[in-house]
PDB file of C-alpha atoms in Angstrom:
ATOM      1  CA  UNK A   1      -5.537  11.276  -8.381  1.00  0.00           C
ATOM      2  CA  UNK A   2      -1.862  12.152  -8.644  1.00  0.00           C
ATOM      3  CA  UNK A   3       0.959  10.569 -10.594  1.00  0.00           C
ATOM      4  CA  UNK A   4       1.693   8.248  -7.928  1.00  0.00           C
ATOM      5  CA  UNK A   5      -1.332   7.464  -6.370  1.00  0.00           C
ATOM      6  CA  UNK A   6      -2.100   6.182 -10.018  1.00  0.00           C
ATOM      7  CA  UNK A   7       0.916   4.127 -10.038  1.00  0.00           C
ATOM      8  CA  UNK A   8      -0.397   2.310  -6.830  1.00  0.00           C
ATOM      9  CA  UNK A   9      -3.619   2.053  -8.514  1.00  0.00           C
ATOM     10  CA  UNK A  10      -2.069   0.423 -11.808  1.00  0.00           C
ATOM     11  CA  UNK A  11      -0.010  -1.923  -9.498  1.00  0.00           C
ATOM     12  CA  UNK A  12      -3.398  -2.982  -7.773  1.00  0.00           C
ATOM     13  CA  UNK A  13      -5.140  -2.966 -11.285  1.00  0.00           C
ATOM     14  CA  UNK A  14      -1.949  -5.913 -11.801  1.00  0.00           C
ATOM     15  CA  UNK A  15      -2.946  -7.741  -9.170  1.00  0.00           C
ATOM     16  CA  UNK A  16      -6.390  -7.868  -9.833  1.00  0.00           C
ATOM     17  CA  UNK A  17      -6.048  -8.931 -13.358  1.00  0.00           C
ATOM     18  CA  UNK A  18      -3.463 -11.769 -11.423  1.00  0.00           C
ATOM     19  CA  UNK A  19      -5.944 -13.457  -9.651  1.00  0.00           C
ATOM     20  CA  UNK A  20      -5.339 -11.586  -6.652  1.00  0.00           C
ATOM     21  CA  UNK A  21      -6.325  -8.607  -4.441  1.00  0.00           C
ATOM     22  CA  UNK A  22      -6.753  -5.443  -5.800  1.00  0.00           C
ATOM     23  CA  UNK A  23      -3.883  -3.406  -3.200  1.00  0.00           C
ATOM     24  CA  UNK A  24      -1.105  -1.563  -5.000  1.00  0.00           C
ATOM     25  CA  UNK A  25       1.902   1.038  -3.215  1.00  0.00           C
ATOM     26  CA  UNK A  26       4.740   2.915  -4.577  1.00  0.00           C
ATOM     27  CA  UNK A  27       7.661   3.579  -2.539  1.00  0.00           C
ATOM     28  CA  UNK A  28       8.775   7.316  -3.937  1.00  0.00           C
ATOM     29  CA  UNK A  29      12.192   9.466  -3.224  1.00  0.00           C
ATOM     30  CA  UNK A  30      12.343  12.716  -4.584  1.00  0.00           C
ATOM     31  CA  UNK A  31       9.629  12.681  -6.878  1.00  0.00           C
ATOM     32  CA  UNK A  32      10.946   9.260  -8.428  1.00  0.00           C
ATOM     33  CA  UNK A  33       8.912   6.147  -7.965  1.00  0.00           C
ATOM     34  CA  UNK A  34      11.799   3.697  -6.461  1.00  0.00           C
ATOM     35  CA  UNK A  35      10.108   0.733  -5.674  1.00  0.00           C
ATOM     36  CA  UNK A  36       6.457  -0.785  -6.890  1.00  0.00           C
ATOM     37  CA  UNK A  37       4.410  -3.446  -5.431  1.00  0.00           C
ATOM     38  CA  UNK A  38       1.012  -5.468  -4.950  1.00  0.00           C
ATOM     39  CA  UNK A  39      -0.493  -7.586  -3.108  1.00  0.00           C
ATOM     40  CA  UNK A  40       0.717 -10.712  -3.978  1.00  0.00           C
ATOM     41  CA  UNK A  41      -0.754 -13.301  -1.217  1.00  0.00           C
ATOM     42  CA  UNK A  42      -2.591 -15.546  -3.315  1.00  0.00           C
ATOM     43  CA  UNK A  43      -0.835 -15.310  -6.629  1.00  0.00           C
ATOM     44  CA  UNK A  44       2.403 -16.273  -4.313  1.00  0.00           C
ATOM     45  CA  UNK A  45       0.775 -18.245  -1.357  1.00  0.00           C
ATOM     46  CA  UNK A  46       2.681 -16.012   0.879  1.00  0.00           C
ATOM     47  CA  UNK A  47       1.013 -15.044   4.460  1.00  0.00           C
ATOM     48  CA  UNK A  48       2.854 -11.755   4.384  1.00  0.00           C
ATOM     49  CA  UNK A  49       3.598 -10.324   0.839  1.00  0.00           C
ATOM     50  CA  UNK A  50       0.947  -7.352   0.627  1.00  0.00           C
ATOM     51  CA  UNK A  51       1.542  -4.524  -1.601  1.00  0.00           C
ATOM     52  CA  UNK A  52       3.520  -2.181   1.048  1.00  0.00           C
ATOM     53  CA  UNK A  53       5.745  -5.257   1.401  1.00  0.00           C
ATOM     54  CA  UNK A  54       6.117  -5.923  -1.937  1.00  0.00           C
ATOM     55  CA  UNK A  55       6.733  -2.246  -2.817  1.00  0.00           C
ATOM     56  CA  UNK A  56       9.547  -2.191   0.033  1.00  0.00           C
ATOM     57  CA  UNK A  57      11.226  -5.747  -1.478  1.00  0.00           C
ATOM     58  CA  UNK A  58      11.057  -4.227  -4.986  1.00  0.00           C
ATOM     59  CA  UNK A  59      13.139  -0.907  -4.041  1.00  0.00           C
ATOM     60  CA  UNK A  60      15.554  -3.520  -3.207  1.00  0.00           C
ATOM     61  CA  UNK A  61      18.448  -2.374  -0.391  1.00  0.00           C
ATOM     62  CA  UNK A  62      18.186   0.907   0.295  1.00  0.00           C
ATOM     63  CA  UNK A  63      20.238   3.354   3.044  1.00  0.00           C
ATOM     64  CA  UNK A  64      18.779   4.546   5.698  1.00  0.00           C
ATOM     65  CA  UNK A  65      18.917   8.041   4.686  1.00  0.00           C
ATOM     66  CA  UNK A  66      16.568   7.278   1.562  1.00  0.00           C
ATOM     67  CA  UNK A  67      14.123   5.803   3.057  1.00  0.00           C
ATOM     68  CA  UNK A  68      14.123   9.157   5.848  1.00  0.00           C
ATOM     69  CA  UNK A  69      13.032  10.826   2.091  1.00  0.00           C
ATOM     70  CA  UNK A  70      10.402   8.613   0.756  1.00  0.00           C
ATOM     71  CA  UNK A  71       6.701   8.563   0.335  1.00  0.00           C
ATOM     72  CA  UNK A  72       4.940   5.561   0.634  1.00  0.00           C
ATOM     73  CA  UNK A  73       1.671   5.797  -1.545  1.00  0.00           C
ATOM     74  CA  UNK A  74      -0.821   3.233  -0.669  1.00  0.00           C
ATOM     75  CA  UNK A  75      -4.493   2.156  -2.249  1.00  0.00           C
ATOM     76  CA  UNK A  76      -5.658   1.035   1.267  1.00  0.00           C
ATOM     77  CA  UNK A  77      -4.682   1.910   4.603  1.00  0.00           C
ATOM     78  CA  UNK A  78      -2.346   0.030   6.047  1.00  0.00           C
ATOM     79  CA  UNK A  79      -2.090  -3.296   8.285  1.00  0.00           C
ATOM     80  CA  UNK A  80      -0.485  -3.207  11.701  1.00  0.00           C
ATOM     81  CA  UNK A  81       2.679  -5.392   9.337  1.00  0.00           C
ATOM     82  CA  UNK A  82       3.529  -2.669   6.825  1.00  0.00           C
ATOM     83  CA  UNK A  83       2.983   0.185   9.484  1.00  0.00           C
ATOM     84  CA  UNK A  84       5.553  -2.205  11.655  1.00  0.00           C
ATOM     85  CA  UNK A  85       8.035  -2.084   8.241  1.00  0.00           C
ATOM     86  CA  UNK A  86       7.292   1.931   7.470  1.00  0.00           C
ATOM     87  CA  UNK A  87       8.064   2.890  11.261  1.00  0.00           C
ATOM     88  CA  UNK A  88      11.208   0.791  10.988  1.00  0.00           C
ATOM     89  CA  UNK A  89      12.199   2.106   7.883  1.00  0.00           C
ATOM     90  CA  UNK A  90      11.153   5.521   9.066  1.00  0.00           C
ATOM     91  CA  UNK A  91       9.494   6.579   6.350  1.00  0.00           C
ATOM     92  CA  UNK A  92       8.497  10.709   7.449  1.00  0.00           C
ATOM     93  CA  UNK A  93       5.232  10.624   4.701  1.00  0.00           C
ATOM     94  CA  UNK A  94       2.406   8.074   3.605  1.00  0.00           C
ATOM     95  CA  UNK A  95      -0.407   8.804   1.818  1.00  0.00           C
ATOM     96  CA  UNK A  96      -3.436   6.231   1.900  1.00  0.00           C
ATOM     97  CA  UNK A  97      -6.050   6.454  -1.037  1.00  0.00           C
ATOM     98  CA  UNK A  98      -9.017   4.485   0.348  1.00  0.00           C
ATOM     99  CA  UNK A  99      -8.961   4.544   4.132  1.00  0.00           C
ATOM    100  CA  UNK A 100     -12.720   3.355   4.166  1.00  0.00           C
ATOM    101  CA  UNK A 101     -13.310   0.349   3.382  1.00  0.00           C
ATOM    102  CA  UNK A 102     -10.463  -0.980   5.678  1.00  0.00           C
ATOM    103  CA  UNK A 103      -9.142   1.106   8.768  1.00  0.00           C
ATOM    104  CA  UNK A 104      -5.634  -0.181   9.166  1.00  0.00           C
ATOM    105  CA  UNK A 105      -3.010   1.430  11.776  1.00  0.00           C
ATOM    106  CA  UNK A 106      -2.855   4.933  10.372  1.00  0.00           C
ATOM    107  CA  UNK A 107      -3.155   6.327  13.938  1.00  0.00           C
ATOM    108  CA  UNK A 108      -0.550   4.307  15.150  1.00  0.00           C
ATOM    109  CA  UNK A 109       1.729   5.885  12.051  1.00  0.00           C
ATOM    110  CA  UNK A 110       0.337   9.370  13.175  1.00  0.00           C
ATOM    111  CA  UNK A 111       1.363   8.718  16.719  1.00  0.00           C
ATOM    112  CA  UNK A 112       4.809   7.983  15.842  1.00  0.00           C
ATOM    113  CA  UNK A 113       5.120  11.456  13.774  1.00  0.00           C
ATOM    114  CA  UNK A 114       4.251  10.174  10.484  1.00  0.00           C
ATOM    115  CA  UNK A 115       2.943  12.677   8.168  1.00  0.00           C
ATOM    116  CA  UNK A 116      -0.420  10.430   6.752  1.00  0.00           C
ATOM    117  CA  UNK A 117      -2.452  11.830   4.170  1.00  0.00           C
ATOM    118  CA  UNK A 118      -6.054  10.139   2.863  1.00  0.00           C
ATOM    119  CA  UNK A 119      -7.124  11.004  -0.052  1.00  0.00           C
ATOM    120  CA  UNK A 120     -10.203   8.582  -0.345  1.00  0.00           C
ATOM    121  CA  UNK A 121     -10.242   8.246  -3.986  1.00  0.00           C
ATOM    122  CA  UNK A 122     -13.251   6.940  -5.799  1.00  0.00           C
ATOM    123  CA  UNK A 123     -11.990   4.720  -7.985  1.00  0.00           C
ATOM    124  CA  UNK A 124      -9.709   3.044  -5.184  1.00  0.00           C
ATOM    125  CA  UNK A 125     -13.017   2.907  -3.122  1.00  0.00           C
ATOM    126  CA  UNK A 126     -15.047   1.484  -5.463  1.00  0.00           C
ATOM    127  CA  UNK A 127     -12.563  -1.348  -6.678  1.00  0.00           C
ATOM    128  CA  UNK A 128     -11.914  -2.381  -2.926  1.00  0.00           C
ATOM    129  CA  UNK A 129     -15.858  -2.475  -2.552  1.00  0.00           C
ATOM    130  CA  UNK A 130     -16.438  -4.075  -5.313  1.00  0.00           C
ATOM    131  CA  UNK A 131     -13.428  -6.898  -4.425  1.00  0.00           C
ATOM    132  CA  UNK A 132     -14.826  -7.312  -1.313  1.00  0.00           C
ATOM    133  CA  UNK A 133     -18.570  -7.810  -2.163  1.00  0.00           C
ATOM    134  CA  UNK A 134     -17.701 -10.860  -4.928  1.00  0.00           C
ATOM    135  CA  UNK A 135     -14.542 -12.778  -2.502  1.00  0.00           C
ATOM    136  CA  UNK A 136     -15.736 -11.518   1.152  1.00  0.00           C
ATOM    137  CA  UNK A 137     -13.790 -14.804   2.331  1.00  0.00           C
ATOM    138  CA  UNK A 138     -10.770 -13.977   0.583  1.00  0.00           C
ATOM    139  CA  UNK A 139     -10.691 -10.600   1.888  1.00  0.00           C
ATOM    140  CA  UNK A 140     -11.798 -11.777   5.500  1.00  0.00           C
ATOM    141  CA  UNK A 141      -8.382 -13.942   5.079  1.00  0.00           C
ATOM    142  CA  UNK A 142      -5.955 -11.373   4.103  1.00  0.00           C
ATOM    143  CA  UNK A 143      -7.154  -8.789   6.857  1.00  0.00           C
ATOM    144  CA  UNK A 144      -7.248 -11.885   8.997  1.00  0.00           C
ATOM    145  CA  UNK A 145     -10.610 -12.064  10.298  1.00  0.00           C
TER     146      UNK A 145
END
């Protein structure tokens, strides 16, 4: 696992030990992590405040030519919300590390040009199992099934 990857993980690690679930990003610009986030639904009651989201709020205002730069590192593959906020942002790279326990909109990223990388990571694997096995209904919420 890279640098950053690992700083996703520690972010969903933060999470986790919050209560929450265990989904961490990094928003990174020229090798420098910018902006760090996790998913914060149930530690914040918020409907939409998942780690891509909370990675994007953290890097705070940015120009559009920085975010044309970035890397978005991710410990799950993306919802069909924080593709919607990457393609608007027009982030060129993202790189998923557990793109197996959830499926998210990756193609539709690919599709618009997006350079996605999955790395499938063990350890980001087997914390997302695990999550999922003890709170299936909290999970079944936040991917809104």
């Amino acid at each position: 696992m890279d640098q950053f990857m690992r700083a996703a993980y520690e972010e969903a690690l933060k999470g986790l030990n919050e209560g929450g679930i265990p989904i961490g990003a990094v928003l990174v610009h020229k090798e420098k992590i910018i902006g760090r986030g996790h998913n914060q639904r149930l530690q914040k009651g918020s409907p939409i405040l998942h780690g891509e989201m909370d990675a994007y709020n953290n890097a705070g205002r940015l120009p559009a030519s920085i975010y044309r730069e970035c890397v978005l590192y991710t410990t799950l593959s993306p919802c069909i919300m924080c593709t919607g906020a990457t393609l608007l942002f027009k982030i060129p790279k993202v790189v998923i590390g557990d793109e197996i326990n959830f499926v998210g909109a990756s193609d539709m990223l690919r599709a618009k040009g997006v350079d996605v990388q999955v790395t499938n990571e063990p350890e980001l694997v087997t914390m997302m199992q695990t999550f999922i096995a003890e709170k299936p209904t909290v999970w079944d919420e936040d991917i809104a099934l």
